[in-house]
Short mmCIF file of C-alpha atoms and ligand atoms in Angstrom, two decimals:
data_model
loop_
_atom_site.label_atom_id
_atom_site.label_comp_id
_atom_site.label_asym_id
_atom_site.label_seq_id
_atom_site.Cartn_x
_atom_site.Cartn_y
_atom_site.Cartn_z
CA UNK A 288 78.07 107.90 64.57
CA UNK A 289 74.71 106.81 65.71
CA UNK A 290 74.31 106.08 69.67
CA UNK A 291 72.86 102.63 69.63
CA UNK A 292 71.51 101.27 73.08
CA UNK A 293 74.57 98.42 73.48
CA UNK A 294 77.27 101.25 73.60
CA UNK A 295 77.90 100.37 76.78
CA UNK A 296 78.93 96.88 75.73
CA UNK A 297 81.24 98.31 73.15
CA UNK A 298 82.97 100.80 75.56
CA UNK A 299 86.69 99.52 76.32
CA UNK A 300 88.13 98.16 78.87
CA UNK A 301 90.29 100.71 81.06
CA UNK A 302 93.40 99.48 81.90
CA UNK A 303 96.15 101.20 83.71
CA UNK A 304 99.80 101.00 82.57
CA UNK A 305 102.71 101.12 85.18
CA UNK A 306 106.37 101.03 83.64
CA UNK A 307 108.12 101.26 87.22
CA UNK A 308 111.62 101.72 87.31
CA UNK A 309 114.82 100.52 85.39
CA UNK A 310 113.20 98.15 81.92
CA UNK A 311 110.03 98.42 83.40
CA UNK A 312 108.88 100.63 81.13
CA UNK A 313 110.52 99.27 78.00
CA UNK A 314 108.84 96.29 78.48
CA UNK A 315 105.50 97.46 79.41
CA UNK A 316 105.78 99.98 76.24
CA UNK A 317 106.43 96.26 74.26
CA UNK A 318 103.43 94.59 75.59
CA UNK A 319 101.28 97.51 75.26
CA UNK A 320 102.02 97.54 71.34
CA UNK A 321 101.09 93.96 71.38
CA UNK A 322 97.78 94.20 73.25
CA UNK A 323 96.84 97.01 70.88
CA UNK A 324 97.69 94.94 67.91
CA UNK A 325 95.27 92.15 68.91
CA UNK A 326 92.72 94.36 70.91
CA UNK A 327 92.51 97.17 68.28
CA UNK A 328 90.58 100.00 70.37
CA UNK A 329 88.68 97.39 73.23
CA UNK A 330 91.51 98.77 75.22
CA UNK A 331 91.90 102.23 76.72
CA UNK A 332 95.21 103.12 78.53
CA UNK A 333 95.60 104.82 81.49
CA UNK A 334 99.30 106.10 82.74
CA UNK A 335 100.39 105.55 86.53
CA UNK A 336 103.17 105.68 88.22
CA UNK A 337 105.20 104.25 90.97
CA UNK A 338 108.55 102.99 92.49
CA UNK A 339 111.98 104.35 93.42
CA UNK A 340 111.74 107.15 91.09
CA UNK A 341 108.32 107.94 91.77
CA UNK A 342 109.87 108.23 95.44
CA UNK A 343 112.85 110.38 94.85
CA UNK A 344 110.50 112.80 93.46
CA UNK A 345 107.61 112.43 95.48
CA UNK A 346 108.65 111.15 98.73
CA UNK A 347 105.81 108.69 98.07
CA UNK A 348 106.50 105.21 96.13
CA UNK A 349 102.83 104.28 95.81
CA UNK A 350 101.44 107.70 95.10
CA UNK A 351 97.21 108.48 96.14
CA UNK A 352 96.86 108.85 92.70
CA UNK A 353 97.99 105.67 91.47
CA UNK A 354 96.05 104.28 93.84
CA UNK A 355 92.72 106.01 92.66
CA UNK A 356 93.23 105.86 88.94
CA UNK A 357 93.86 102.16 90.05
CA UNK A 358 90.71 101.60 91.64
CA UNK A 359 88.88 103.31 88.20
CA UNK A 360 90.50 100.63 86.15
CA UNK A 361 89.88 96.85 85.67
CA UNK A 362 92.99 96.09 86.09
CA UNK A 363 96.72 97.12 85.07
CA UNK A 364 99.83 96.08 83.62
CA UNK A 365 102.97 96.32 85.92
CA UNK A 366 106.53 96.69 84.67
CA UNK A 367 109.40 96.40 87.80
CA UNK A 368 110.06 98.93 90.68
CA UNK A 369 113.70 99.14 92.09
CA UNK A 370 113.83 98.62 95.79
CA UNK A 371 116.67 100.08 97.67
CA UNK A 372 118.98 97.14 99.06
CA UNK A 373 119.66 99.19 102.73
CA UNK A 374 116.47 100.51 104.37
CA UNK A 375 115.19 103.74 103.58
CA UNK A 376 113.18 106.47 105.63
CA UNK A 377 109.82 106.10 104.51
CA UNK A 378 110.26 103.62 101.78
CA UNK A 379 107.70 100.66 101.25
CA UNK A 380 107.40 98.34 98.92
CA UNK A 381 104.48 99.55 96.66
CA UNK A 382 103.49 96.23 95.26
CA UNK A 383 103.19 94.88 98.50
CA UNK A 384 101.13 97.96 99.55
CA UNK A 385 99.23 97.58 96.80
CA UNK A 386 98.57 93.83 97.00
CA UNK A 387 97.10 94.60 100.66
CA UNK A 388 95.43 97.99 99.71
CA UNK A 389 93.03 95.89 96.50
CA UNK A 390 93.34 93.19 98.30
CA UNK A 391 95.02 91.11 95.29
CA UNK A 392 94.57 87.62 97.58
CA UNK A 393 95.65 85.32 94.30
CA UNK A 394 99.16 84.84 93.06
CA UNK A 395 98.89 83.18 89.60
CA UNK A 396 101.70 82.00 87.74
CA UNK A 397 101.24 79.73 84.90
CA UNK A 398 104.25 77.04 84.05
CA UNK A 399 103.81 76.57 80.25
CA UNK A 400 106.42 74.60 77.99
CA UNK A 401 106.05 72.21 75.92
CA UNK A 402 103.82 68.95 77.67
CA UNK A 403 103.95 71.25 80.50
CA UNK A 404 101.05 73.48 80.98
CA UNK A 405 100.29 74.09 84.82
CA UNK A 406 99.80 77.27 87.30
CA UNK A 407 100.81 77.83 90.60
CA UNK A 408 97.87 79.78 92.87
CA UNK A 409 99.79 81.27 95.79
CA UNK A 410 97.89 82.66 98.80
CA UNK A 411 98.93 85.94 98.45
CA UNK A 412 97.84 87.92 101.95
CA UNK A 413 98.99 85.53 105.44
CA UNK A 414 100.77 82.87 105.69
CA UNK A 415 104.37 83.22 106.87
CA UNK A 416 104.29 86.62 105.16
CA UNK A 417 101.90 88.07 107.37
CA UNK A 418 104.94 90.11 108.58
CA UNK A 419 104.22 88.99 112.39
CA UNK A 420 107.96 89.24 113.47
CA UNK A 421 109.37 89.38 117.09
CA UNK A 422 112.20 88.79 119.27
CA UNK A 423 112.17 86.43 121.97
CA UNK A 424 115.60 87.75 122.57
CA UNK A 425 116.80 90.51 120.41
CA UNK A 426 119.74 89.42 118.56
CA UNK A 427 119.72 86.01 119.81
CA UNK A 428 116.34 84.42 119.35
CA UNK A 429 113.84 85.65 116.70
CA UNK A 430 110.20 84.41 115.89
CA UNK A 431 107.72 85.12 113.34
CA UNK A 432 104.02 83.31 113.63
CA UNK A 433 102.18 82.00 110.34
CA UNK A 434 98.82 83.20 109.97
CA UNK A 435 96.59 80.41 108.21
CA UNK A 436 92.58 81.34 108.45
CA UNK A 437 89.31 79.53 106.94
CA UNK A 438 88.49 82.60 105.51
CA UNK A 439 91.41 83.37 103.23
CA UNK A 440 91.96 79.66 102.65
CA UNK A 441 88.29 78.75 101.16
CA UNK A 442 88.80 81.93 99.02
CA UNK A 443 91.71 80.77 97.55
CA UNK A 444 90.66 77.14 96.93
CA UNK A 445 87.76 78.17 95.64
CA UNK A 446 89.39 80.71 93.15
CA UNK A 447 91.76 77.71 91.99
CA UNK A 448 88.84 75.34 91.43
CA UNK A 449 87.39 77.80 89.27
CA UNK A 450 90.41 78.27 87.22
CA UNK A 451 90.81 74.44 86.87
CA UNK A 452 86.80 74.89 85.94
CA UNK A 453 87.58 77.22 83.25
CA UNK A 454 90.48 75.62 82.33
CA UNK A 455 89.20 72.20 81.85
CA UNK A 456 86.48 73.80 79.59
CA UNK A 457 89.25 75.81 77.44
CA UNK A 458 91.68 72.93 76.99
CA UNK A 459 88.80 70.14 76.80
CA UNK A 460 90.75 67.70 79.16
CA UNK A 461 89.65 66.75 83.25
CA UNK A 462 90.66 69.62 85.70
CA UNK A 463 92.60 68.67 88.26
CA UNK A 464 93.39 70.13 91.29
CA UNK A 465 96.78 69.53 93.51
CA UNK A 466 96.07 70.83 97.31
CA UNK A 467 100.41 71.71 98.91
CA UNK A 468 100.56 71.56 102.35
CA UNK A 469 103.10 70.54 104.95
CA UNK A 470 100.42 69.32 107.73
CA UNK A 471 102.10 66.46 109.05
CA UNK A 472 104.25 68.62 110.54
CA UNK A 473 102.32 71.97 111.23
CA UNK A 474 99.21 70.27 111.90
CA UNK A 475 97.31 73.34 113.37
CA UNK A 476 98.20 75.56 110.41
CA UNK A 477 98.63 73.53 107.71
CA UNK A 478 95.97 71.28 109.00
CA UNK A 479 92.86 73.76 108.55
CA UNK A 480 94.71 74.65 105.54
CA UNK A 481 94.14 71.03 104.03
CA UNK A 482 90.97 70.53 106.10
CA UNK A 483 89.68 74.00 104.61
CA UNK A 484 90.91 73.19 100.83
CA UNK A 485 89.71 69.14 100.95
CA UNK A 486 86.45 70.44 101.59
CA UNK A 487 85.92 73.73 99.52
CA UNK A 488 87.04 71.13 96.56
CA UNK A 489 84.10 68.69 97.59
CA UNK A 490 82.17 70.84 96.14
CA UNK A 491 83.41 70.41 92.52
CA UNK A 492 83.09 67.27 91.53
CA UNK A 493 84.53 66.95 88.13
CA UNK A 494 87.34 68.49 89.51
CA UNK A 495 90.32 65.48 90.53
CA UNK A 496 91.88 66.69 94.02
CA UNK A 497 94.76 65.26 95.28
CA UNK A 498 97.14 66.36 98.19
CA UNK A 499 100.90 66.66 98.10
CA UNK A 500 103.49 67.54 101.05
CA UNK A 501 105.38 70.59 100.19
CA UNK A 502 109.06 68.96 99.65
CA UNK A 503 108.11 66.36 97.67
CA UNK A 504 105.91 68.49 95.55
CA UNK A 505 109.29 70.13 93.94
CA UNK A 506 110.92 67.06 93.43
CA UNK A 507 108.14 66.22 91.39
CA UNK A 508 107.02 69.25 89.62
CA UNK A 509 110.99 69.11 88.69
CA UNK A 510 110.93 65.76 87.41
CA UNK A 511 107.18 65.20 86.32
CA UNK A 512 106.20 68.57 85.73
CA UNK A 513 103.53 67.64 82.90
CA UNK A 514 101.38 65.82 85.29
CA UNK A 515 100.00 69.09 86.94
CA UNK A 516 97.42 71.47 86.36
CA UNK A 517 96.53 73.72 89.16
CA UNK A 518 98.57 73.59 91.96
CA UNK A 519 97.24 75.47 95.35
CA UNK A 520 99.68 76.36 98.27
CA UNK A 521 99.73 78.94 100.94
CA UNK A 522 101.77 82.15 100.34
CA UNK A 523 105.86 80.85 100.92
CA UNK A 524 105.03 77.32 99.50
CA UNK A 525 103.73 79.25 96.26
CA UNK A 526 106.28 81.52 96.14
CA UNK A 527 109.08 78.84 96.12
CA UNK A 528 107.05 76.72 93.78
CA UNK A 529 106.70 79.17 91.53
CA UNK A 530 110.06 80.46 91.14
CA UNK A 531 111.02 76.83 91.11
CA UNK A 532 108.52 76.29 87.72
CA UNK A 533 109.68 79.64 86.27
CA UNK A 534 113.40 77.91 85.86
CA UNK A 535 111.66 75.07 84.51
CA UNK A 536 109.98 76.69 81.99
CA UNK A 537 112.60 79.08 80.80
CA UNK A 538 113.40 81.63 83.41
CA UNK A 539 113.52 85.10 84.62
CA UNK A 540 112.77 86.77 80.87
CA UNK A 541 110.12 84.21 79.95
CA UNK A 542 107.74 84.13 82.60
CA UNK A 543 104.49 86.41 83.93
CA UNK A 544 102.00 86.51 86.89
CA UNK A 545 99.08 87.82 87.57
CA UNK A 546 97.64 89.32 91.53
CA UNK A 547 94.08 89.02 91.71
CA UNK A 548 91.13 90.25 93.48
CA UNK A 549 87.78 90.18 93.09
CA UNK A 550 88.16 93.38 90.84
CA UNK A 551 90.88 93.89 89.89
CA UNK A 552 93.76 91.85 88.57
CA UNK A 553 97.47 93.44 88.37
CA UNK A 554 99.75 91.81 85.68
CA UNK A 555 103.57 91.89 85.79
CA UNK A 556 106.73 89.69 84.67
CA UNK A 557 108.06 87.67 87.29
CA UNK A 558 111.99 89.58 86.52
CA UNK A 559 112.08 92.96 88.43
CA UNK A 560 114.01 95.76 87.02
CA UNK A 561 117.03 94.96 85.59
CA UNK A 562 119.34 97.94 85.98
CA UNK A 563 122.34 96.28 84.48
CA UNK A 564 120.59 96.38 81.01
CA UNK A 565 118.17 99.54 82.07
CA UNK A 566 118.36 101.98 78.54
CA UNK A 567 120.50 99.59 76.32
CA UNK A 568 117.04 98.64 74.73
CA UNK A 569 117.95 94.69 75.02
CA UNK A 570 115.41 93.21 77.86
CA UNK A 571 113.32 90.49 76.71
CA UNK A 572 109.27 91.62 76.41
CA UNK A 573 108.18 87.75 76.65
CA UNK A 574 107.35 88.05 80.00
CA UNK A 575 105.58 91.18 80.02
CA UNK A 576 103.74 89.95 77.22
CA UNK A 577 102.89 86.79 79.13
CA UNK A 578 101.77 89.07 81.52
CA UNK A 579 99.88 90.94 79.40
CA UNK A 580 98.18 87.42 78.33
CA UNK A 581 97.05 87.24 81.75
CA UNK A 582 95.61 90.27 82.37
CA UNK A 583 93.35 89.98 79.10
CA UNK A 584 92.05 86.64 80.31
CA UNK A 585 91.19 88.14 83.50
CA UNK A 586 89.18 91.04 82.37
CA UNK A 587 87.09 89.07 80.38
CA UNK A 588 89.08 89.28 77.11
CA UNK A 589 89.60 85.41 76.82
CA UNK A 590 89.85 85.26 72.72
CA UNK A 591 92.65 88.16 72.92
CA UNK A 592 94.38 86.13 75.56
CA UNK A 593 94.79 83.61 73.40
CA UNK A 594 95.66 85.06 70.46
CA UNK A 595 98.65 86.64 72.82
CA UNK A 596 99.51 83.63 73.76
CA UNK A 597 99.28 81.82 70.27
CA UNK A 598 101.62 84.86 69.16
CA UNK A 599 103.80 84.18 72.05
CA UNK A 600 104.22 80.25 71.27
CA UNK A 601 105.08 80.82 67.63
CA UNK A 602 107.50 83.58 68.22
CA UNK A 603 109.05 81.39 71.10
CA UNK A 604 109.83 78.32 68.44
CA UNK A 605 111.35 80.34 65.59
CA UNK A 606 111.69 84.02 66.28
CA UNK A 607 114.66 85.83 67.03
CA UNK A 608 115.92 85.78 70.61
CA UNK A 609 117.23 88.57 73.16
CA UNK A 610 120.35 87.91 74.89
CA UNK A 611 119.44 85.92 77.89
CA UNK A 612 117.95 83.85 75.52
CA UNK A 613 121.49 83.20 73.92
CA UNK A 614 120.60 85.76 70.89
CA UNK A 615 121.38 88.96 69.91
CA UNK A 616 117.83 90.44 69.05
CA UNK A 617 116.67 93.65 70.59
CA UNK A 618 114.04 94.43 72.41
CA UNK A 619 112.76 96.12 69.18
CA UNK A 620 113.69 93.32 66.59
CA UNK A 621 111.59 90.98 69.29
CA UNK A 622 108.53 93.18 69.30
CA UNK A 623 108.89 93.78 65.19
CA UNK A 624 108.35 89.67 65.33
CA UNK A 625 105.61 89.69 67.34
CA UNK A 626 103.68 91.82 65.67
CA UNK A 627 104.52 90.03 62.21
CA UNK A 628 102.93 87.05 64.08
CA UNK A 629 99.76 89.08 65.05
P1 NAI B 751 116.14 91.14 88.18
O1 NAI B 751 115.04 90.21 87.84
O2 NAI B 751 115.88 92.58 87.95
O3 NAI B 751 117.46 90.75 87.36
C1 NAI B 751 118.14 89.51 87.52
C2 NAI B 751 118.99 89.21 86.27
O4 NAI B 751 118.11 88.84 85.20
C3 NAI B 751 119.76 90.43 85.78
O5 NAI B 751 120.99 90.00 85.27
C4 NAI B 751 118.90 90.98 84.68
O6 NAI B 751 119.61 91.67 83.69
C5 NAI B 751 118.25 89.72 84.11
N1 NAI B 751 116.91 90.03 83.58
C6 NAI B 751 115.79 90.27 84.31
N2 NAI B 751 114.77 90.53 83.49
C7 NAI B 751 115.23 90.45 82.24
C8 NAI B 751 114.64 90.62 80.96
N3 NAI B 751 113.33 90.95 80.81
N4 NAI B 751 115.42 90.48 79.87
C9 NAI B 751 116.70 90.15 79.99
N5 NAI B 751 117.33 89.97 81.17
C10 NAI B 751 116.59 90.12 82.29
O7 NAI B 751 116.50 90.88 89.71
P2 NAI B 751 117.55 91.61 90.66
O8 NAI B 751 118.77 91.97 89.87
O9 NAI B 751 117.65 90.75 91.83
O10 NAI B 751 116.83 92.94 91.12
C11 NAI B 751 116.98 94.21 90.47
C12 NAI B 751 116.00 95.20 91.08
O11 NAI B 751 114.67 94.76 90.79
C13 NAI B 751 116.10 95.32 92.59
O12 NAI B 751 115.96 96.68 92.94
C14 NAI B 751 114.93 94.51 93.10
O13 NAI B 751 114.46 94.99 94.33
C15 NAI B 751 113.92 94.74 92.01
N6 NAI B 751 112.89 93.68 91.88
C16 NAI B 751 111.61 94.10 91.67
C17 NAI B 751 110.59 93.18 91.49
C18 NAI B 751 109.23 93.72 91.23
O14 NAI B 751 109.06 94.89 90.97
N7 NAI B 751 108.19 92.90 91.27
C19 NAI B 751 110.83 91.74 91.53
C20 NAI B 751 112.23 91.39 91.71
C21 NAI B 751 113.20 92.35 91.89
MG1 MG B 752 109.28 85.56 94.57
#
């Protein structure tokens, strides 16, 4: 082979693989074979670990390692971790950990069915989830403050506008925007939330903004879900919105999301890890591979994205389906199909 001065530009993309626990890595196994299908050798894999297993051994659920064979990577593709339901000496949730450690401030989850084709952005680092918890008095009165700053807030508007941007440009239809707040009510909060997003928007003009209170924004994304595009919220209004739009667009086994940085993006299906079908080889890959869809677009591998997800649609109208999908198609016989479809 001759070294030719754009090398660089052909050198893959590293990408770090993290089964977890339980189906995790049966379906991060199916979505890797998919990937390499479309991506051929643009991809190179790198193994990590973490999770309840990883703990038992190590003591450690989000090992150093992972950590720094994360931060050497573009970005990685998560299976599930199993968190203990009774607390546990020295147990933390890695993805959380991890969300804070790369600061992963963006919780994507596209809603895609059909006429629907929108994606929730979720503040992913304050909100009510800054974990700011006290008693006013224990056992009888307990409070927990909601952290809402400038700071995070024009970061995340402005990472939404520029997905409605790029969007917009992909689909070839007007981006629009929906801004999900609750500031008639918490009008300090919520208030420099809207305030914060209303004006970060200004700022892209082709971009349609519009403003919706957080209840009535589920009533309609359940009953006029093909009207939105990107929807914006702060971190518990996402995270009920998007569960919300995963049931409406198929559930648990269907749907992926993607935690982004500036960085670094980490992929994984919305399902966690499944224990009462762990090993029997029938979990559903779709949302792994929907995942996997994700993470391609985010490191810059648009055309692959597509392709997965052009894969994905045709497999979802006439290939064979996995049991929570009413079918009796392994997770094998549902990979064999995608590949077909490659
Ligand atoms: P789950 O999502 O693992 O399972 C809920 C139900 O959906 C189960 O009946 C399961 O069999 C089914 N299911 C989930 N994914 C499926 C797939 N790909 N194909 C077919 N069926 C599927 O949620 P659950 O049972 O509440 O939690 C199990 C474990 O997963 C717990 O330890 C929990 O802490 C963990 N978890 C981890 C998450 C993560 O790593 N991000 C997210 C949610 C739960
Ligand atoms: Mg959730």
């Amino acid at each position: 082979m001759t070294p030719s001065s754009d090398e660089s530009a052909l050198a893959p993309i590293r990408l770090a693989r993290i089964g977890g626990d339980g189906i995790g890595p049966e379906v991060v196994d199916a979505a890797e074979r998919v990937v390499n299908a479309v991506c051929g050798d643009r991809i190179e894999w790198v193994e990590a670990e973490m999770g309840w297993r990883t703990f038992e051994r190590t003591g450690r659920a989000l090992p150093e390692a992972t950590v720094e064979i994360l931060q050497n990577c573009a970005g990685a593709l998560f299976g599930a971790v199993s968190s203990p339901s009774h607390a546990v000496d020295g147990y933390r949730s890695p993805i959380v950990e991890l969300r804070r450690r790369l600061d992963l401030y963006a919780n994507l989850r596209p809603l895609k069915t059909g006429a629907v084709d929108a994606v929730v952005v979720r503040e992913n680092t304050e909100g009510l989830y800054a974990g700011r918890e006290h008693w006013e008095r224990e056992g009888e009165v307990a409070i927990a403050e909601r952290v809402i700053s400038r700071r995070a807030t024009e970061r995340i508007v402005r990472f939404a506008c520029e997905l409605a941007q790029s969007r917009a440009a992909s689909r070839g239809r007007p981006a629009r925007l929906t801004v999900v707040h609750k500031a008639n009510v918490l009008r300090l909060s919520d208030g420099l939330f809207r305030e914060t997003a209303l004006e970060v928007s200004a700022d892209f003009r082709e971009i349609a903004v519009e403003e919706q209170l957080v209840d009535s924004m589920v009533y309609r994304l359940i009953l006029e879900p093909e009207r939105y595009d990107v929807i914006v919220a702060p971190n518990l209004y996402g995270d009920i919105l998007s569960d919300a739009g995963a049931a409406l667009v198929g559930g648990l086994g269907v749907v992926g999301s993607a935690n982004c940085g500036e960085r670094f993006c980490l992929a994984e299906p919305v399902h966690g890890s499944a224990p009462d079908i762990a090993g029997r080889g029938i979990a559903n890959p779709i949302a792994a591979v929907s995942a996997a869809a994700l993470l391609l677009d985010r490191v810059g591998l648009g055309d692959a994205a597509s392709r997965v997800e052009e894969v994905l649609a045709a497999h979802r109208a006439a290939g064979p389906r996995s049991p929570d999908r009413g079918g009796a198609a392994t997770t094998e016989d549902v990979v064999v199909d995608l590949l077909a479809r490659v």
